[in-house]
Short mmCIF file of C-alpha atoms and ligand atoms in Angstrom, two decimals:
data_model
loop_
_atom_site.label_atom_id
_atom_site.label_comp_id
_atom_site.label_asym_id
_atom_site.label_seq_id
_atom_site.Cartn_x
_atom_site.Cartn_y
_atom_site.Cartn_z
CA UNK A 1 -18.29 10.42 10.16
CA UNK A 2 -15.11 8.47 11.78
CA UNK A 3 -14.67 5.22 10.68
CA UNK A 4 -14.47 3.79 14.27
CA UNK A 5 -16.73 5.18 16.59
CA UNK A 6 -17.28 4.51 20.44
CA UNK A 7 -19.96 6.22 22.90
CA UNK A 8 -19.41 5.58 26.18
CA UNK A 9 -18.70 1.35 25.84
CA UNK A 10 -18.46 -0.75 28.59
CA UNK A 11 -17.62 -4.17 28.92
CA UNK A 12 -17.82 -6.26 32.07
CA UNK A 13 -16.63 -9.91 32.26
CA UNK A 14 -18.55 -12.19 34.57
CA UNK A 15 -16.50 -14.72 36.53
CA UNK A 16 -19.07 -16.83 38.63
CA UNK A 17 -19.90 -14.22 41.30
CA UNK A 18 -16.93 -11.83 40.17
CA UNK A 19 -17.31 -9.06 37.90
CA UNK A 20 -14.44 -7.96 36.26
CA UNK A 21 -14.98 -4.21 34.67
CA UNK A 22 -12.12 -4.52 31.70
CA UNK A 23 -13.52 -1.40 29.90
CA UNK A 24 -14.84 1.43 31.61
CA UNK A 25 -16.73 3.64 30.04
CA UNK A 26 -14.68 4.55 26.95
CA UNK A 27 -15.75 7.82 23.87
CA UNK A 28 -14.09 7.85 20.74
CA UNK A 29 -13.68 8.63 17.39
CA UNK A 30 -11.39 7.42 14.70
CA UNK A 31 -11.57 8.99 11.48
CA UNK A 32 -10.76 7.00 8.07
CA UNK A 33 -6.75 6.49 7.37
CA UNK A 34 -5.45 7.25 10.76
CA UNK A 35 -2.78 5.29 12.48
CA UNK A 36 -3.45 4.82 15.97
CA UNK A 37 -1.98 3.24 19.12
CA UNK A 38 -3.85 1.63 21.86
CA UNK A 39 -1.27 1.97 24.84
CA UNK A 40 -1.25 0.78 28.45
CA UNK A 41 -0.16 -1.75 30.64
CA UNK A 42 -0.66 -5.81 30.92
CA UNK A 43 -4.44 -5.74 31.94
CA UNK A 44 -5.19 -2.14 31.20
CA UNK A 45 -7.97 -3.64 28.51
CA UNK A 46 -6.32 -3.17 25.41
CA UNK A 47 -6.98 -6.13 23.90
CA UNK A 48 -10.87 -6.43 25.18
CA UNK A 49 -10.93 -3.10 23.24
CA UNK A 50 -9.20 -4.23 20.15
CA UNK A 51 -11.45 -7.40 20.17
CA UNK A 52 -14.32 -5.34 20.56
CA UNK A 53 -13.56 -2.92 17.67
CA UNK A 54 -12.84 -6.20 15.69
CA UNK A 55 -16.11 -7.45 16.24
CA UNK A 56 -14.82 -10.64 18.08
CA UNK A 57 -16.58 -9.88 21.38
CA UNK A 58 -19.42 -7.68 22.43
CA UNK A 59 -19.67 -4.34 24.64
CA UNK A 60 -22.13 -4.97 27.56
CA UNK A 61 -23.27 -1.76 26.96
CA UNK A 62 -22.51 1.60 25.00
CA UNK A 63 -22.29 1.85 21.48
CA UNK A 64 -19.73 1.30 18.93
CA UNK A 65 -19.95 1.77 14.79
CA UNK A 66 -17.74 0.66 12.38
CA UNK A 67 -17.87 1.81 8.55
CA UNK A 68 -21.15 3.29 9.46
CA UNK A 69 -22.27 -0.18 10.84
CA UNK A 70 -23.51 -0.37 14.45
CA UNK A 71 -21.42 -4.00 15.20
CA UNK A 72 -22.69 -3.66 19.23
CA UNK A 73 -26.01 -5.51 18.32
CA UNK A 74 -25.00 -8.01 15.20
CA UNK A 75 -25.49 -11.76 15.58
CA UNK A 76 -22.77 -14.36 15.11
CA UNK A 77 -22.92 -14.86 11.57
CA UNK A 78 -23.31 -11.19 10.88
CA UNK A 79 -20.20 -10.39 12.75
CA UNK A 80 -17.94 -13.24 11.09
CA UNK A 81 -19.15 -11.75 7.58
CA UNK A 82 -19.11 -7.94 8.13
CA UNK A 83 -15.32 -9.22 9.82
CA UNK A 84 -14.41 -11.09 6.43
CA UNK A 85 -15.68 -7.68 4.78
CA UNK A 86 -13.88 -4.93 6.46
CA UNK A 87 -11.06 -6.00 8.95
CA UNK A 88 -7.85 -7.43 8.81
CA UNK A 89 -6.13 -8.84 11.76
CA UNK A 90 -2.01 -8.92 12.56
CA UNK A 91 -1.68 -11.03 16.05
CA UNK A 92 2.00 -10.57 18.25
CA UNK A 93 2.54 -14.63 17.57
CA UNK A 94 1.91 -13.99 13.55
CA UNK A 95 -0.77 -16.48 13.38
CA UNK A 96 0.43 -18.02 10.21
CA UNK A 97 -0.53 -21.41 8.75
CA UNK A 98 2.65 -23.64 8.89
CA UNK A 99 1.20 -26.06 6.08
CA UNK A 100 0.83 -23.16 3.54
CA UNK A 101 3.40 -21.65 1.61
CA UNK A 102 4.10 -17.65 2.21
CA UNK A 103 2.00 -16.84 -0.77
CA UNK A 104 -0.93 -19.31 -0.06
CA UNK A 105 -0.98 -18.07 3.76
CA UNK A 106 -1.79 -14.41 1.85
CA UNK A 107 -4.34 -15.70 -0.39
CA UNK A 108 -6.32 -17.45 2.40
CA UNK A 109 -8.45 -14.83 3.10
CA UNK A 110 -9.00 -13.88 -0.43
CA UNK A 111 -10.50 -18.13 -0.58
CA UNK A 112 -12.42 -17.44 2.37
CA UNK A 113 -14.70 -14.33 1.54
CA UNK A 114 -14.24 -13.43 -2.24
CA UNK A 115 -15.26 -14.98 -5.58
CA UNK A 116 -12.33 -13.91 -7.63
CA UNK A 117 -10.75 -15.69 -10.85
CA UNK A 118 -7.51 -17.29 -10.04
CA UNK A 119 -5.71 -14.89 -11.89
CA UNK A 120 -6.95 -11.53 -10.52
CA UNK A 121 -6.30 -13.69 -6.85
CA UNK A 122 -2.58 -14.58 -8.30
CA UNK A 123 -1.75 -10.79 -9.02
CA UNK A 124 -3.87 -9.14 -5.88
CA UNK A 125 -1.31 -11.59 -4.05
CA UNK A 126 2.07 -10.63 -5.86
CA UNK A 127 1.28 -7.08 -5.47
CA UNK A 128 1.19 -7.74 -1.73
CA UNK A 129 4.39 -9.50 -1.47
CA UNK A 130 6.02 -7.03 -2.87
CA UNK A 131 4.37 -4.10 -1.53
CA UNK A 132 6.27 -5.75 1.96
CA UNK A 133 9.01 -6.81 0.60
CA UNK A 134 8.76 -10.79 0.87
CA UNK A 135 8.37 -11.35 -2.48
CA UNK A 136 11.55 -13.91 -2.36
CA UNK A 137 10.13 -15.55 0.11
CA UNK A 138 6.96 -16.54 -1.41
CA UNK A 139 7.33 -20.19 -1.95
CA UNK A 140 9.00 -20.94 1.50
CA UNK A 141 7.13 -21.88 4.66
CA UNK A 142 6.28 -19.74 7.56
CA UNK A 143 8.95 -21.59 10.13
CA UNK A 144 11.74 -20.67 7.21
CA UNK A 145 11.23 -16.78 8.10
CA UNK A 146 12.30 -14.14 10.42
CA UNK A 147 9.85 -12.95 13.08
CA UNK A 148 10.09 -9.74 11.23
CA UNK A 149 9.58 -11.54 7.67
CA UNK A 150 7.07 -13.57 9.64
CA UNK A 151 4.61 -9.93 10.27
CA UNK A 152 4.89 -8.60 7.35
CA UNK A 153 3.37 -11.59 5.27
CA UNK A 154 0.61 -10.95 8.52
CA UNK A 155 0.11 -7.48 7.42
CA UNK A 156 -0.04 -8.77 3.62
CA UNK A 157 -2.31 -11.24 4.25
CA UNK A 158 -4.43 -8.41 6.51
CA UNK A 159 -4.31 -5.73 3.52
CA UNK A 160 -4.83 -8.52 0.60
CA UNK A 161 -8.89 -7.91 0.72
CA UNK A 162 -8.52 -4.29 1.00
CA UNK A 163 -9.59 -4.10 4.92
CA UNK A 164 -10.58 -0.83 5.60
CA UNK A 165 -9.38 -0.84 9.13
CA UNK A 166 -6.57 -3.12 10.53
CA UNK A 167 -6.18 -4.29 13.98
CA UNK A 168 -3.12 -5.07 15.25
CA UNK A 169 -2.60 -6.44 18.82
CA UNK A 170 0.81 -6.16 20.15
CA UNK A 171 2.28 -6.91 16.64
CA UNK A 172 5.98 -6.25 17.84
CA UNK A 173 6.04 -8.02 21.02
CA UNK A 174 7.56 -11.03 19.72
CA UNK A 175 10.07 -8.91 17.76
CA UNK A 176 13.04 -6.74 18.71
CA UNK A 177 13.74 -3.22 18.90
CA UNK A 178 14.96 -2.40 15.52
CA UNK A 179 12.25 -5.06 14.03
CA UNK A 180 9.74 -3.57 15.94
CA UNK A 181 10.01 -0.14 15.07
CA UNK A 182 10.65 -1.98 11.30
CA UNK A 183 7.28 -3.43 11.27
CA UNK A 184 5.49 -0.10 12.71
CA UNK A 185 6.66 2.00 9.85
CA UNK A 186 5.96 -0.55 6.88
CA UNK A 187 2.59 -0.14 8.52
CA UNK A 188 2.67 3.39 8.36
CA UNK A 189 4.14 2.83 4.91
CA UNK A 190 1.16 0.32 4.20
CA UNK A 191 -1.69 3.20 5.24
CA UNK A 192 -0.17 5.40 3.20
CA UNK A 193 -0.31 3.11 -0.22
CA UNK A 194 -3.55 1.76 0.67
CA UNK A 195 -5.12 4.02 2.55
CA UNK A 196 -6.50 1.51 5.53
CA UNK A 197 -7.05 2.63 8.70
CA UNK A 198 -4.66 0.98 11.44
CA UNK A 199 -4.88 0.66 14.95
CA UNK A 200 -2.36 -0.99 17.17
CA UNK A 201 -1.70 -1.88 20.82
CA UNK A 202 1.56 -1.84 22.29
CA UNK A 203 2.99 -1.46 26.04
CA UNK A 204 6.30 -0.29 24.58
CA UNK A 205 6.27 3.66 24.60
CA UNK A 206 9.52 3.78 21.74
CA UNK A 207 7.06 1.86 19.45
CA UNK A 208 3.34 3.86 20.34
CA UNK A 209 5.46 7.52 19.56
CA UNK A 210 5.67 6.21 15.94
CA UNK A 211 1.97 6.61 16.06
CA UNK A 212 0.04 9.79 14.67
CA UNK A 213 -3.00 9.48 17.12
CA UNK A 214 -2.23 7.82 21.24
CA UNK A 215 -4.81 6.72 23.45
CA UNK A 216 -3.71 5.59 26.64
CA UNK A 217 -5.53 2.97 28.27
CA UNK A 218 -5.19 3.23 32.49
CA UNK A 219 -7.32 0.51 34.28
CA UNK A 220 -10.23 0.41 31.44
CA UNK A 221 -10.55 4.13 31.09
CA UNK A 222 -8.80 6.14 28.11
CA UNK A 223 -6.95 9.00 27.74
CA UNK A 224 -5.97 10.74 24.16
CA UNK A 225 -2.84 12.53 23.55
CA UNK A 226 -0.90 13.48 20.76
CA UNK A 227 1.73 11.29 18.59
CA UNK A 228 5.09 11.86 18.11
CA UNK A 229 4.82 12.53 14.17
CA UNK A 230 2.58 14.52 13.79
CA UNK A 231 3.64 17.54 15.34
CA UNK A 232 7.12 17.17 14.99
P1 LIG B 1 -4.49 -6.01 28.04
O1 LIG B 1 -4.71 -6.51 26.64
O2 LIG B 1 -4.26 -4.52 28.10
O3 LIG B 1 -3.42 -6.75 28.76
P2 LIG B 1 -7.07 -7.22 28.58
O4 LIG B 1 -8.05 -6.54 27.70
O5 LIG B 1 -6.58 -8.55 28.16
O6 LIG B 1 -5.85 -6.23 28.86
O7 LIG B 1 -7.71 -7.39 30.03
C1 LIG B 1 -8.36 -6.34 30.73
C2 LIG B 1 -8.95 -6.90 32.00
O8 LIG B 1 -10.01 -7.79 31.69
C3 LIG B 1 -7.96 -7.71 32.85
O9 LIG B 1 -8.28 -7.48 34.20
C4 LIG B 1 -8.25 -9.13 32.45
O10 LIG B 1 -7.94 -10.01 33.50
C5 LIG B 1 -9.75 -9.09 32.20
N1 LIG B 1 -10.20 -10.06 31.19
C6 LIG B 1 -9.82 -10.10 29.90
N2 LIG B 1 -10.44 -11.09 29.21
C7 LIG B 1 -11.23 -11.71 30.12
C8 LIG B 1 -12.14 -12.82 30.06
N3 LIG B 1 -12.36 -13.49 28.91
N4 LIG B 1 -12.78 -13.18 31.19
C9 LIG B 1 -12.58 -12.51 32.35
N5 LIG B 1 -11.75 -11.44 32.48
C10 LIG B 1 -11.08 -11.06 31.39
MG1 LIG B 2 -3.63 -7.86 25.51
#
């Protein structure tokens, strides 16, 4: 059974009187260590999607499973833990705490949802850092780093509780080019070692043919087609 899987969700936002439709109507099914892009323009509903998948928001109706886990039903509380459980999360502004250290800001979520001894925490986090190749940086603080150093302690700090799926919304579009297509293959990189399943949006068609799976998002409705790596 996919890891991911949508039947026919729909999510319309109410704006007083106005319905917006943001996603139409969308099948799929994404099967355990893929690496997948989310494509389409500004307003095409990528990121209602992504949030959806994430468990952040809702689909007004359909249905949509995660690890075996129907999310489209769970309660607050239920949706913040099974979150903390299974998904990591790489934002396009990094997201990182200023007031923490590199490491720390890759421990946090290790604090947040497991009981570990300091010491298995200490190594799960070392193995991380260098696993993205930040280990240097460790002891600095966030506004001391790159934008591209800057994601991959995000996608450290995403793969530190061993997420089984990883959502990442326009990760690059704060970076450029060469960063971009940096960050895209440490995450390829990262599946590989660890197995995770990633899924990423992007509007920028050089970065979504370094994906393996495309679905391309036109006005809330999807489309699949091939990646570039695949079949080459
Ligand atoms: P993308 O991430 O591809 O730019 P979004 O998922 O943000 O697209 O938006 C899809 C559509 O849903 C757009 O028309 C947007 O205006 C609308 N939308 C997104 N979030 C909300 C919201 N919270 N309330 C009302 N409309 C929204
Ligand atoms: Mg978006």
């Amino acid at each position: 059974m996919g890891l991911v899987v949508a039947e026919n969700v729909v999510k319309t936002y109410c704006m007083g009187d106005v319905e917006v439709n943001a996603i139409k109507g969308v099948s799929f099914e994404i099967e355990p260590a893929s690496f997948v892009s989310f494509v389409g323009p500004s307003g095409s509903g990528k990121s209602t999607l992504l949030n959806m998948i994430g468990c952040l928001d809702h689909p007004s109706s359909g249905k949509l499973t995660v690890a075996g886990t129907d999310i489209s039903s769970l309660n607050r509380q239920s949706s913040a833990s099974f979150r903390g459980d299974n998904i990591g999360f790489i934002f396009q502004d990094f997201n990182l705490i200023p007031v923490l250290t590199i490491e720390e800001n890759v421990e946090y979520p290790l604090l947040m949802v497991q009981d570990w001894p300091v010491s298995k925490r200490k190594a799960r986090v070392r193995e991380l850092l260098e696993a993205v190749g930040i280990t240097e940086q460790a002891n600095k603080y966030p506004h001391q780093l790159s934008g591209g150093q800057k994601q991959r302690v995000a996608i450290a700090r995403a793969l530190v509780t061993h997420a089984k799926l990883i959502l990442a919304d326009e990760p690059t579009a704060n970076l450029d080019h060469d960063t971009a297509y940096r960050i895209i293959e440490l995450m390829k990189k990262m599946r590989d070692e660890y197995g995770s399943t990633f899924i990423f949006s992007t509007h920028d068609p050089k970065i979504m043919d370094a994906a393996e799976i495309i679905y391309t998002l036109e006005d809330g409705k999807l489309n699949q087609q091939q990646g570039g790596d695949s079949h080459e």
